[in-house]
mmCIF file of C-alpha atoms in Angstrom:
data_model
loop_
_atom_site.group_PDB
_atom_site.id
_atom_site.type_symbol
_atom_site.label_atom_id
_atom_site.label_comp_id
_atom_site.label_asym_id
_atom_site.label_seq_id
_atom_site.Cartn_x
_atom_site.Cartn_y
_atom_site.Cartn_z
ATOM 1 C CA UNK A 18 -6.983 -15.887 -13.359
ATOM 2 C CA UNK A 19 -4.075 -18.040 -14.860
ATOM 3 C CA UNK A 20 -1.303 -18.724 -12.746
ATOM 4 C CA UNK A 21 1.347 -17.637 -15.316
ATOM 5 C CA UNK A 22 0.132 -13.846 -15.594
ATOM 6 C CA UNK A 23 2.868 -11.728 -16.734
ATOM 7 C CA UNK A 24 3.918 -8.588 -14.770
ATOM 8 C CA UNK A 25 5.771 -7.313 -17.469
ATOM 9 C CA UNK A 26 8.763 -4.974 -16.573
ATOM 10 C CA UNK A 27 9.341 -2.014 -14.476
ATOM 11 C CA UNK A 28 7.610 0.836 -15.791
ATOM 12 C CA UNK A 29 9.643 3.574 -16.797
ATOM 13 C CA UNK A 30 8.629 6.604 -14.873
ATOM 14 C CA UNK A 31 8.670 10.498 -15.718
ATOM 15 C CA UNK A 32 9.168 13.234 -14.265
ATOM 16 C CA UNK A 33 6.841 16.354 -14.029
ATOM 17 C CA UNK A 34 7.488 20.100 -12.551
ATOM 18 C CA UNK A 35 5.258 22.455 -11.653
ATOM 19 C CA UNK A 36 5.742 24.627 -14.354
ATOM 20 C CA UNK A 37 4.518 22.032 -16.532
ATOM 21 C CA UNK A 38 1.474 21.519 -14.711
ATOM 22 C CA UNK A 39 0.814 25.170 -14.748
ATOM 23 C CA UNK A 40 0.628 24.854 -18.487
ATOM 24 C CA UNK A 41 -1.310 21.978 -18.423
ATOM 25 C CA UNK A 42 -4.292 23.843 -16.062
ATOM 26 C CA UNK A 43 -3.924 27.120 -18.043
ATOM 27 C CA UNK A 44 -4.389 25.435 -21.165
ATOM 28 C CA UNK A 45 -7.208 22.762 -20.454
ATOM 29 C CA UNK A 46 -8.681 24.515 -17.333
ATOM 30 C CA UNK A 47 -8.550 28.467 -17.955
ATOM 31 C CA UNK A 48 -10.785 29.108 -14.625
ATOM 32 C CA UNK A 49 -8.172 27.665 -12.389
ATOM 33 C CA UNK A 50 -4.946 29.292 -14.197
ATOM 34 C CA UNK A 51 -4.768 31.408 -11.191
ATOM 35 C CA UNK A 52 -4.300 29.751 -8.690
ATOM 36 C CA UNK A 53 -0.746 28.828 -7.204
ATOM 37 C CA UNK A 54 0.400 25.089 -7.837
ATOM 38 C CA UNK A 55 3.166 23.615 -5.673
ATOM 39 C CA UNK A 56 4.195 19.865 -5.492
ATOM 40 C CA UNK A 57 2.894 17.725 -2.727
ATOM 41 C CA UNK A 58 4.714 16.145 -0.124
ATOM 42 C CA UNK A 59 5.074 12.866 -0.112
ATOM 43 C CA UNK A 60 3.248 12.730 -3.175
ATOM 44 C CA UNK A 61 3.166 9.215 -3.968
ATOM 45 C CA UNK A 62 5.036 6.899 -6.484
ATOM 46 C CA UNK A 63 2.446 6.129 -9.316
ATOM 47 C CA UNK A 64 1.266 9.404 -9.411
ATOM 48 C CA UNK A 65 3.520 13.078 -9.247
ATOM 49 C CA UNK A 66 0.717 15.445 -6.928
ATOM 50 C CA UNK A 67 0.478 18.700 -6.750
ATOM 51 C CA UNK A 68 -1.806 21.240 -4.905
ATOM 52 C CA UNK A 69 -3.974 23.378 -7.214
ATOM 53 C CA UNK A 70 -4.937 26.378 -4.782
ATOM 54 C CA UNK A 71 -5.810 25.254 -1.564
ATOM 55 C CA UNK A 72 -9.211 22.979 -2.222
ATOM 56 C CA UNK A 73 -7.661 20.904 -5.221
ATOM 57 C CA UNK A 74 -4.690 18.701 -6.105
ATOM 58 C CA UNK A 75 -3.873 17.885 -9.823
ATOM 59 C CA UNK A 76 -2.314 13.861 -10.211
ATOM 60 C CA UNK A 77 -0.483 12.847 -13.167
ATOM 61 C CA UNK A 78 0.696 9.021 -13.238
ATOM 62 C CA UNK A 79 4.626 8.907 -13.942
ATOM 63 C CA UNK A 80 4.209 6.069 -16.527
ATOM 64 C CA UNK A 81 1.923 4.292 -19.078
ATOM 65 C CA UNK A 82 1.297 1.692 -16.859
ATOM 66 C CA UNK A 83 -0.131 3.627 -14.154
ATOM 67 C CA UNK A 84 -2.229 6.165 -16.272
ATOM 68 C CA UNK A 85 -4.307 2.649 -17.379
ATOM 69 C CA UNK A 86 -6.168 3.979 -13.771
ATOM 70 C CA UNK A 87 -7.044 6.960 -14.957
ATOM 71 C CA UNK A 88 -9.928 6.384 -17.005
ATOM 72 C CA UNK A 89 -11.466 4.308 -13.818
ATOM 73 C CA UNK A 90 -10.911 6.209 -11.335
ATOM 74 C CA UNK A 91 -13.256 8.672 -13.163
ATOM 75 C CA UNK A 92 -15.970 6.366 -14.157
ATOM 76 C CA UNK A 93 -16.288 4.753 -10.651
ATOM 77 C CA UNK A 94 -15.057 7.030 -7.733
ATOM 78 C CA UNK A 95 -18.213 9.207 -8.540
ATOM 79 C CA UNK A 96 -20.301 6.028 -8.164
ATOM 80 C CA UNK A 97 -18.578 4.784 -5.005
ATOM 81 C CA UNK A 98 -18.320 7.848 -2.877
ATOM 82 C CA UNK A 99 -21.704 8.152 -1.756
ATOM 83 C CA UNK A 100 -22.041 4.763 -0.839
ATOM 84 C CA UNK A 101 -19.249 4.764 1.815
ATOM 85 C CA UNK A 102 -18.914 6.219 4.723
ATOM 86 C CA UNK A 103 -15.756 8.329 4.553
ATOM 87 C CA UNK A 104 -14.663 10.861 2.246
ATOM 88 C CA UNK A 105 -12.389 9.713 -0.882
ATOM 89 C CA UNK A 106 -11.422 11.686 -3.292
ATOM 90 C CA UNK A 107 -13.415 12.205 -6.519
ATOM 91 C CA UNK A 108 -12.445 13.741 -9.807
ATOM 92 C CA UNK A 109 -12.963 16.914 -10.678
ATOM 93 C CA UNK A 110 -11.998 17.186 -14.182
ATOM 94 C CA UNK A 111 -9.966 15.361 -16.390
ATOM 95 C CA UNK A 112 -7.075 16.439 -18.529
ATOM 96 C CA UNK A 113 -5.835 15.083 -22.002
ATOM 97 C CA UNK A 114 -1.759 15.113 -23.114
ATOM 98 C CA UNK A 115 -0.290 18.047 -23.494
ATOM 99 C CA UNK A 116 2.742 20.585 -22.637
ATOM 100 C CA UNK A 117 5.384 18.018 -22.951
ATOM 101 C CA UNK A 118 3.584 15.613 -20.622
ATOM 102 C CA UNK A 119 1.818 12.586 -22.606
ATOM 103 C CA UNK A 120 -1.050 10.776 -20.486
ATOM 104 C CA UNK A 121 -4.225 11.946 -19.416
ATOM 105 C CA UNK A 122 -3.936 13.376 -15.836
ATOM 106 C CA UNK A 123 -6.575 14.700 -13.115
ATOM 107 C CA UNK A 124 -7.568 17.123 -11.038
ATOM 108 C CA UNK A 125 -9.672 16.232 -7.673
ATOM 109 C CA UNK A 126 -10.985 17.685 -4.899
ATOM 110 C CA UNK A 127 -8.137 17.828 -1.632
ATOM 111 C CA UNK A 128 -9.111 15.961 1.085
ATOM 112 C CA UNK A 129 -7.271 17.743 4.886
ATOM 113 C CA UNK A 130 -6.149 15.148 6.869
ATOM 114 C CA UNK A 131 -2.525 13.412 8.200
ATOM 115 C CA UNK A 132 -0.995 10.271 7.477
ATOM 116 C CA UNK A 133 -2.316 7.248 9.639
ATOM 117 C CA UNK A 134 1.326 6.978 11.631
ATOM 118 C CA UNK A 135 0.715 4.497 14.129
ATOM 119 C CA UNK A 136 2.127 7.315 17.086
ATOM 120 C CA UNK A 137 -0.391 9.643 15.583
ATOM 121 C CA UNK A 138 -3.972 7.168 15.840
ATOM 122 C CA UNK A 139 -5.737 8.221 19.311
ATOM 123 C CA UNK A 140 -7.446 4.861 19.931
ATOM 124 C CA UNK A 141 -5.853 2.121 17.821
ATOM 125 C CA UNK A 142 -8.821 -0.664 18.716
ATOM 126 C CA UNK A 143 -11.896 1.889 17.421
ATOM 127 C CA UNK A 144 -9.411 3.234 14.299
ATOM 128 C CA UNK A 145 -9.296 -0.462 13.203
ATOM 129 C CA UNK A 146 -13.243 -0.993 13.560
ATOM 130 C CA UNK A 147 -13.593 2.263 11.734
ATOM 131 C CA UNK A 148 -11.207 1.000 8.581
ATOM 132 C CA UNK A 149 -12.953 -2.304 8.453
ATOM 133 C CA UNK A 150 -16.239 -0.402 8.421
ATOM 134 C CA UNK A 151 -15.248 1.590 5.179
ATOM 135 C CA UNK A 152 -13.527 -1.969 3.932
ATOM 136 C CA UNK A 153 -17.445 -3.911 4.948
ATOM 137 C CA UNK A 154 -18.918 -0.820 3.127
ATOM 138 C CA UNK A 155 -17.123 -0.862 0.247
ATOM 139 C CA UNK A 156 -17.031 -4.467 -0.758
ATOM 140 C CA UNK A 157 -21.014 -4.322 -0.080
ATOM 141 C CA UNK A 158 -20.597 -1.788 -3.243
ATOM 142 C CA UNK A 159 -22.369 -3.670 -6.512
ATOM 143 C CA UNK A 160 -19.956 -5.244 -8.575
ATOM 144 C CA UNK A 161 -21.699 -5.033 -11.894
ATOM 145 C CA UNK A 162 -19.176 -4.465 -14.397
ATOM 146 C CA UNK A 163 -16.427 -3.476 -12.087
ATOM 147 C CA UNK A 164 -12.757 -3.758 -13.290
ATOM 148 C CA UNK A 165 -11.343 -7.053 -12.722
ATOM 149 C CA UNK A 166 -7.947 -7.509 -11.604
ATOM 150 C CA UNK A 167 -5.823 -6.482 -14.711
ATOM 151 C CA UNK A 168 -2.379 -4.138 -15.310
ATOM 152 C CA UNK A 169 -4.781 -1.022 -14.441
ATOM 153 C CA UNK A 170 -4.161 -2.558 -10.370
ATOM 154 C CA UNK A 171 -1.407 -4.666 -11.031
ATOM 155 C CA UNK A 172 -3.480 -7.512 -10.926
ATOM 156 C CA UNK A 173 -4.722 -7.080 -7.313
ATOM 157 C CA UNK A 174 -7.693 -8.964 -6.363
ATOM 158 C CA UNK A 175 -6.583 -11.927 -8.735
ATOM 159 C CA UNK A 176 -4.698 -14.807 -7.429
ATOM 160 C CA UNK A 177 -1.487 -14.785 -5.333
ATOM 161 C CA UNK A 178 0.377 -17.162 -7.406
ATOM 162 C CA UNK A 179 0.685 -14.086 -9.803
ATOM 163 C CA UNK A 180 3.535 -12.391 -7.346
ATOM 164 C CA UNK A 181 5.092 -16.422 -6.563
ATOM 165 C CA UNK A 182 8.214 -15.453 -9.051
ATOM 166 C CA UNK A 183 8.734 -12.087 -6.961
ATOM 167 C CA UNK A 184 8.529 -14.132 -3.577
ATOM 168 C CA UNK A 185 10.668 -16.777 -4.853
ATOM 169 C CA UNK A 186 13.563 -14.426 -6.448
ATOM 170 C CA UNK A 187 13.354 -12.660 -2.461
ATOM 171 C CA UNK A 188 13.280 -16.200 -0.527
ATOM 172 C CA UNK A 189 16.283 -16.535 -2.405
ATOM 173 C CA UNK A 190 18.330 -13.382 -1.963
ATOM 174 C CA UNK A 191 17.427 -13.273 1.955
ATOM 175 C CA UNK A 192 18.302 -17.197 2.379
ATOM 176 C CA UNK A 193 20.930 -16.824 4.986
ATOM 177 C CA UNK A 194 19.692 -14.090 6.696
ATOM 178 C CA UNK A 195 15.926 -15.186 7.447
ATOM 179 C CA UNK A 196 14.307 -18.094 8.560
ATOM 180 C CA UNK A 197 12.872 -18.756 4.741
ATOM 181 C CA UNK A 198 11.943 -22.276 5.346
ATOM 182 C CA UNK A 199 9.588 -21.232 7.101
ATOM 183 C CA UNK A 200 9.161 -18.156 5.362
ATOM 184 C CA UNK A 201 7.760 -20.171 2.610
ATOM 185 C CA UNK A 202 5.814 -22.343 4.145
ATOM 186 C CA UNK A 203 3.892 -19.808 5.191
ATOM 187 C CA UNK A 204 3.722 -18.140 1.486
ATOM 188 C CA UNK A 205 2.599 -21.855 0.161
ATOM 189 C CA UNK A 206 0.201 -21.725 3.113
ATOM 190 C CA UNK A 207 -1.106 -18.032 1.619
ATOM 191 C CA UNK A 208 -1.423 -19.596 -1.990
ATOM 192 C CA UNK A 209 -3.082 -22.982 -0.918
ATOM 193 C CA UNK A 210 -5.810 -21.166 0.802
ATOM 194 C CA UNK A 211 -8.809 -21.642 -1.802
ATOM 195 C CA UNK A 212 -11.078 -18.206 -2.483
ATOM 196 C CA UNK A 213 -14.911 -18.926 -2.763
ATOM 197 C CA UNK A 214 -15.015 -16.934 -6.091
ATOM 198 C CA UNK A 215 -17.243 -14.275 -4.148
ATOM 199 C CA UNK A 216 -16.102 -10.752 -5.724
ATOM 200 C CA UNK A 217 -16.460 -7.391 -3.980
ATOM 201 C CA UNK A 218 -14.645 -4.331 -3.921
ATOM 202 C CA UNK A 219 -11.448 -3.641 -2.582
ATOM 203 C CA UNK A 220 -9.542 -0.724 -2.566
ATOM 204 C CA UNK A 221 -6.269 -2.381 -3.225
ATOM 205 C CA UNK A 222 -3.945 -0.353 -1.533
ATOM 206 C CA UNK A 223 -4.641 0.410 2.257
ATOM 207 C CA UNK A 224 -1.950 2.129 3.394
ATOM 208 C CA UNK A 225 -0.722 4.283 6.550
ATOM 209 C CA UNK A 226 -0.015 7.077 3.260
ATOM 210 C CA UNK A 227 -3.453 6.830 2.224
ATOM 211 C CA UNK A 228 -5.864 6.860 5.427
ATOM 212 C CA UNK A 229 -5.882 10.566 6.296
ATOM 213 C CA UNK A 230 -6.344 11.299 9.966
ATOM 214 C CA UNK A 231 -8.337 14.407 12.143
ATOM 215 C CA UNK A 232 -7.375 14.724 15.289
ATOM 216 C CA UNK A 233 -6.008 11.301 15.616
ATOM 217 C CA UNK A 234 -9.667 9.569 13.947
ATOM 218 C CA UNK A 235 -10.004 8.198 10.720
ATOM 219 C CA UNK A 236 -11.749 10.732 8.415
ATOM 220 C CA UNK A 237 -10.777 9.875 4.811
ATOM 221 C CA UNK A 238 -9.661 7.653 2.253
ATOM 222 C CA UNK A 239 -7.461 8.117 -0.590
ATOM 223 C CA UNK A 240 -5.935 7.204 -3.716
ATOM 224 C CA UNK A 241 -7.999 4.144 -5.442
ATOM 225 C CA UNK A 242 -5.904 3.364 -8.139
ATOM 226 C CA UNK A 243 -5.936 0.020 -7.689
ATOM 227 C CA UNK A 244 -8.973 -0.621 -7.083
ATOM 228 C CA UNK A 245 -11.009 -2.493 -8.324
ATOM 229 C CA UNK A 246 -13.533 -5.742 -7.977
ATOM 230 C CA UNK A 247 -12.064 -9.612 -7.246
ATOM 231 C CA UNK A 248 -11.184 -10.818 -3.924
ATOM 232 C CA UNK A 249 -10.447 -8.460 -1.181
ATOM 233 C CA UNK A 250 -8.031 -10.185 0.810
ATOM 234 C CA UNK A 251 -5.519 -7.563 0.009
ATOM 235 C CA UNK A 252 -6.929 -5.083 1.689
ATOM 236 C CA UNK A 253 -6.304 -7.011 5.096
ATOM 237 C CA UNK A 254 -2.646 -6.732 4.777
ATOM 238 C CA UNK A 255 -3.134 -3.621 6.710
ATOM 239 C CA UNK A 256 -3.642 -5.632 9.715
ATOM 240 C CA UNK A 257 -0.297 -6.080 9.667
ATOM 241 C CA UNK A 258 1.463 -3.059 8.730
ATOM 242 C CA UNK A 259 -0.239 -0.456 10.486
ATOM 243 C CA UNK A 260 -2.919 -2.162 13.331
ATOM 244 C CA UNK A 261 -2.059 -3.498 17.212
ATOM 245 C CA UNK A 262 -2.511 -6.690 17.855
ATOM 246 C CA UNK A 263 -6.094 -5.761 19.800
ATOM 247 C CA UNK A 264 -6.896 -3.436 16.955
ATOM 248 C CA UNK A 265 -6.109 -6.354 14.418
ATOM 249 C CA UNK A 266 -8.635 -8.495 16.477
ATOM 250 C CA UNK A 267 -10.990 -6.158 16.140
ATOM 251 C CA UNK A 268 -10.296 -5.560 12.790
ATOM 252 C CA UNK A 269 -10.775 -9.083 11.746
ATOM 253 C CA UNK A 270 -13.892 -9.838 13.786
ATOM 254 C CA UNK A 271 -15.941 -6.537 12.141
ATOM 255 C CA UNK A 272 -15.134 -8.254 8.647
ATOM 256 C CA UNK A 273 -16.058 -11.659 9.862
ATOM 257 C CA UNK A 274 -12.988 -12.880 8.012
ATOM 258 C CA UNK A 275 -12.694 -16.580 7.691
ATOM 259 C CA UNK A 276 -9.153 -18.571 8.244
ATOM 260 C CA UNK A 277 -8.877 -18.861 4.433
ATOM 261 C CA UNK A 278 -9.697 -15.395 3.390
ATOM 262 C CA UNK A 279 -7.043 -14.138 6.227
ATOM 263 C CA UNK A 280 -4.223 -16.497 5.306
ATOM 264 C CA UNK A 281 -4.152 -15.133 1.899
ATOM 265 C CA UNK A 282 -4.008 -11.214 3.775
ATOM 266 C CA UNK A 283 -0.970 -12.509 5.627
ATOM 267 C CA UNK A 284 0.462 -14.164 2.041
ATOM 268 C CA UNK A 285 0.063 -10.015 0.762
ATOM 269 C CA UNK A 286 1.934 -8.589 3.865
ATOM 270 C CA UNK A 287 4.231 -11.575 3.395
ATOM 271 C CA UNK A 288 4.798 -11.186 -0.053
ATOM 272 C CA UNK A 289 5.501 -6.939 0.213
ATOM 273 C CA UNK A 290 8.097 -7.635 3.458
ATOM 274 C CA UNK A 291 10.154 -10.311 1.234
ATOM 275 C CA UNK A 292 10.087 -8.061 -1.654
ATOM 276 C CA UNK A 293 11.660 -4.838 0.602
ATOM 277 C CA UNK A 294 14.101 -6.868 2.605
ATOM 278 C CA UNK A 295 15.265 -8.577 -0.300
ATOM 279 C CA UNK A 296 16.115 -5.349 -1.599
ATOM 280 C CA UNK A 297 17.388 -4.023 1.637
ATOM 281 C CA UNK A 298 19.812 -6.517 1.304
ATOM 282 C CA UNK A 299 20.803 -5.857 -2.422
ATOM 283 C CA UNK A 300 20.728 -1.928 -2.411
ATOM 284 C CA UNK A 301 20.693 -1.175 1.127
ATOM 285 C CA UNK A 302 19.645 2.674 0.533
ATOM 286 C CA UNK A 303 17.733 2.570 -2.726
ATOM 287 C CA UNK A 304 14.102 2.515 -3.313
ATOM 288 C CA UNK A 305 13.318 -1.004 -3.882
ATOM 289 C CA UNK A 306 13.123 -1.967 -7.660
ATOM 290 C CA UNK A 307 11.357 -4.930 -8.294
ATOM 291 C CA UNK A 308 10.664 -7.125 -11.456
ATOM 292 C CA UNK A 309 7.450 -5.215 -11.851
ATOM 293 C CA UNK A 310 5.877 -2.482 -10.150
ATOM 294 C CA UNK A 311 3.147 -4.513 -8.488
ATOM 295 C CA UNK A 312 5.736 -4.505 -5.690
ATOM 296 C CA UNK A 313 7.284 -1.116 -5.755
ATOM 297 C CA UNK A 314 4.236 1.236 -5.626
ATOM 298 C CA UNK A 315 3.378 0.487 -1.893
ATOM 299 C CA UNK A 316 6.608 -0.122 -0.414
ATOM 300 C CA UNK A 317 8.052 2.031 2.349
ATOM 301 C CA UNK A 318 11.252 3.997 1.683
ATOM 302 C CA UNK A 319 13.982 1.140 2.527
ATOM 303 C CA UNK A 320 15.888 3.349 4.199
ATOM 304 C CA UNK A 321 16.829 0.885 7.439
ATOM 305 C CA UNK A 322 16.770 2.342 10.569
ATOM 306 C CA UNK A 323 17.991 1.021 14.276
ATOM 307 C CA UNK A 324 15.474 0.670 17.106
ATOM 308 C CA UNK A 325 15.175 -0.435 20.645
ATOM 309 C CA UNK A 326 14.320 -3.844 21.100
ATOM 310 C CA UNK A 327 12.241 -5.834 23.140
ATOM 311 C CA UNK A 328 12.731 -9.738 24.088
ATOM 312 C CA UNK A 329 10.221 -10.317 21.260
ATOM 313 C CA UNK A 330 11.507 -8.011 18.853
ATOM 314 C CA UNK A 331 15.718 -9.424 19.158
ATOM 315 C CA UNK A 332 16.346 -11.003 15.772
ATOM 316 C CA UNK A 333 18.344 -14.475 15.308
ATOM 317 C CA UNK A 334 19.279 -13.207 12.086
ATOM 318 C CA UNK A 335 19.263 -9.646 12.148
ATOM 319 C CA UNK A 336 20.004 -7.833 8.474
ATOM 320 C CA UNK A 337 22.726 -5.477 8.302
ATOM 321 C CA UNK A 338 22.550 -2.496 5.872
ATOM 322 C CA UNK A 339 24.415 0.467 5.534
ATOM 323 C CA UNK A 340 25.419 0.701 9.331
ATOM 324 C CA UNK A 341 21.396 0.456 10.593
ATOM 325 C CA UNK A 342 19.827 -2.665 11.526
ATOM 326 C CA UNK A 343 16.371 -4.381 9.648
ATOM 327 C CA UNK A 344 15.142 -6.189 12.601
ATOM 328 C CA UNK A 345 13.592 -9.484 11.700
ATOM 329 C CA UNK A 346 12.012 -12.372 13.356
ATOM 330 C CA UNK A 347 10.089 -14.956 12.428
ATOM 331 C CA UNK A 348 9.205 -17.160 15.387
ATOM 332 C CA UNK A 349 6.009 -19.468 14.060
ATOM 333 C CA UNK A 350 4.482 -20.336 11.397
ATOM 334 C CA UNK A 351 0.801 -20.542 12.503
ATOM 335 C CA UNK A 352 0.726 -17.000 13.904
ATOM 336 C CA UNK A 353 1.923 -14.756 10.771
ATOM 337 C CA UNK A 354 3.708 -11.327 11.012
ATOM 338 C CA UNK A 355 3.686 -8.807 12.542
ATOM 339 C CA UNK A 356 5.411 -5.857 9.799
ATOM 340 C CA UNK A 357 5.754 -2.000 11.070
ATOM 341 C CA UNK A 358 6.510 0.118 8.463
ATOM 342 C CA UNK A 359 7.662 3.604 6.921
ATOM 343 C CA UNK A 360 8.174 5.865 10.348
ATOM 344 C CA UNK A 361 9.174 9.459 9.855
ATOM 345 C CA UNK A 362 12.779 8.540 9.804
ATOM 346 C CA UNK A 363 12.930 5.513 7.525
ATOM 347 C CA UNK A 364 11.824 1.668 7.646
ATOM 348 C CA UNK A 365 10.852 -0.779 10.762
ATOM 349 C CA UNK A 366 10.267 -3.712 9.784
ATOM 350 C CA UNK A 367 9.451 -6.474 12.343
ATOM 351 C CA UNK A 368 8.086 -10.270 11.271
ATOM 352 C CA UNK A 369 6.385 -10.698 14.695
ATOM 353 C CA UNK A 370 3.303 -13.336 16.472
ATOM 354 C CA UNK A 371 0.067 -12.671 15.315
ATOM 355 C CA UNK A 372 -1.223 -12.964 18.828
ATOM 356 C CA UNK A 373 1.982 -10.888 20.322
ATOM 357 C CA UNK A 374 0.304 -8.913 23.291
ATOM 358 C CA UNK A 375 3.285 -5.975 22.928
ATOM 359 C CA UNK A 376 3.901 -3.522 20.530
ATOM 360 C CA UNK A 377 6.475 -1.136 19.651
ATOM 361 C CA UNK A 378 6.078 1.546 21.444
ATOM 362 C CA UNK A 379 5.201 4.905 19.704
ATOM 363 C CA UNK A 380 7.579 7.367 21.412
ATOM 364 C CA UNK A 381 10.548 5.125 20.961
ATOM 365 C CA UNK A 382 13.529 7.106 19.971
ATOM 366 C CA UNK A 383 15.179 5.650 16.679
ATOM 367 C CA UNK A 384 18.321 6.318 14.818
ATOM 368 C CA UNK A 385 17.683 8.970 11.559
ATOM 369 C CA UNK A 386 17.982 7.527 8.588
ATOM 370 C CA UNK A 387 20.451 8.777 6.308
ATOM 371 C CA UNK A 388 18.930 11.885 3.849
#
């Protein structure tokens, strides 16, 4: 992929009641006109959700840009489910324009299941070995005329160097209040690490929000759209965000990930922190809004939040916003980050040791972000 790939600028989102999707069901799917439909929680950014009944959920992308997934989502979910060993969710019928609303939109079947909040995952070490199961799964999928990294995914699975203007613009902005000399080296470290050209599948977006837990296990994975085939080292920057440092171990060894492959994982992590802080710092209680999208669609809410620290969580440069504290630290290079993200209250955000034997602790009390 060439190094000069245009993001292109933000996309300019909708919005979309439930009145209008009642419309759109009655209209294009009589036999569910019936049933109740009421927005989803949490619903996600490139898509508005809403529960159709209590077995189905309806998804319509809030811009162009992200309705490019649409169309692959229902050739290939179909194809992928029963080849992995979790649940995803598959379309159940598509829908075309219509009632004021002007992409084509989905329904799918609703997956039960809680959001993978660290305080919530009963044994961290086998919940990592399950998620790189699905991940070794998955990218054993065939790859025959699978969607290459393109504006459907915002170009994940293609080269890192695509994002280096984002990174660069943040480096920038947090210079001052971060270590980003050697913030960068490590980025230059995540875009010198050569990929052997071997494509798989990736899902492109692994997320606390979309790894749905029962009864504190892994039992299903959802929203794939940015997916897609290329290389799959962004699906390790979970390893970061959401694993233990023993979980991430394991994590890593049931992939048999190589130094290269997982330097370019850390570059993805790296890449999403500098992006959120760097808006922390310029709108301290906005969503972040970056040059593109690429960056916006799986950032936490940046609403800051204090917490408790321990002697390897104290920040040399701490980042003040709004009155609540964005704790980071970067302390070496050759062990990467460490980057907790998106509690119930707002945003953690630690740059911590790869190798860091503690971790924050899941009952610790924390200041409530601001509504």
């Amino acid at each position: 992929m060439s190094n000069t790939t245009h993001l292109g600028p933000v996309p300019q989102r909708i919005t979309v009641d439930a009145e209008q999707v009642r419309r759109l069901v009655a209209d294009q799917f009589p036999q569910w006109a019936g049933l109740p439909v009421r927005p989803v929680a949490d619903g996600g950014w490139d898509n508005w959700t809403f529960h159709l009944g209590s077995e189905m959920s309806v998804r319509l992308p809030s811009a162009a840009e992200y309705a490019l997934a649409v169309d692959k989502e229902h050739r290939w979910l179909p194809e992928l489910a029963p080849r992995l060993p979790l649940p995803i969710s598959t379309p159940l019928g598509k829908g075309e324009p219509g009632a004021g609303y002007p992409f084509s939109w989905s329904i799918y079947q609703w997956l039960d299941g809680e959001p993978a909040i660290a305080d919530r995952i009963a044994d961290p070490v086998q919940f990592a070995v399950d998620l790189a199961g699905f991940l070794a799964a998955l990218q054993s999928v065939d790859t025959a005329d699978g969607p290459r990294p393109g504006k459907h995914n915002w170009f994940r699975g293609g080269t890192l160097r695509t994002y280096d203007g984002e990174a660069r613009r943040a480096l920038a902005t947090l210079d001052g209040h971060v270590d980003v000399d050697l913030a960068r080296e490590i980025w230059k470290s995540a875009l010198d690490a050569r990929w052997d050209g071997v494509e798989s599948w990736f899902h492109g977006d692994v997320a606390q929000g979309n790894l749905l837990l029962d009864d504190g296990k892994l039992a299903a994975v959802i929203d794939f759209g940015t997916c897609g085939v290329g290389d799959p080292s962004c699906d390790l920057a979970v390893a970061w965000t959401l694993l233990t440092a023993d979980g991430r171990q394991a994590f890593r060894e049931r992939l048999s990930v190589g130094e290269a492959t997982w330097a370019r994982g850390r570059g993805w992590v790296l890449w999403k922190t500098l992006v959120t802080c760097a808006h922390t710092v310029d709108k301290p209680t906005r969503r972040p809004r970056a040059h593109s999208a690429s960056s916006a669609k799986s950032l936490p809410s940046t609403r800051p939040v204090a917490a408790p620290q321990r002697r390897w969580q104290r920040a040399r440069r701490p980042v003040e916003a709004s009155g609540r504290r964005l704790v980071l630290d970067v302390p070496r290079l050759e062990e990467a980050l460490r980057l907790v993200a998106r509690r119930h209250s707002g945003l953690r955000i630690y740059l911590l040791p790869d190798d860091c034997s503690g971790y924050p602790s899941s009952t610790a009390s924390s200041t409530t972000a601001p509504p």
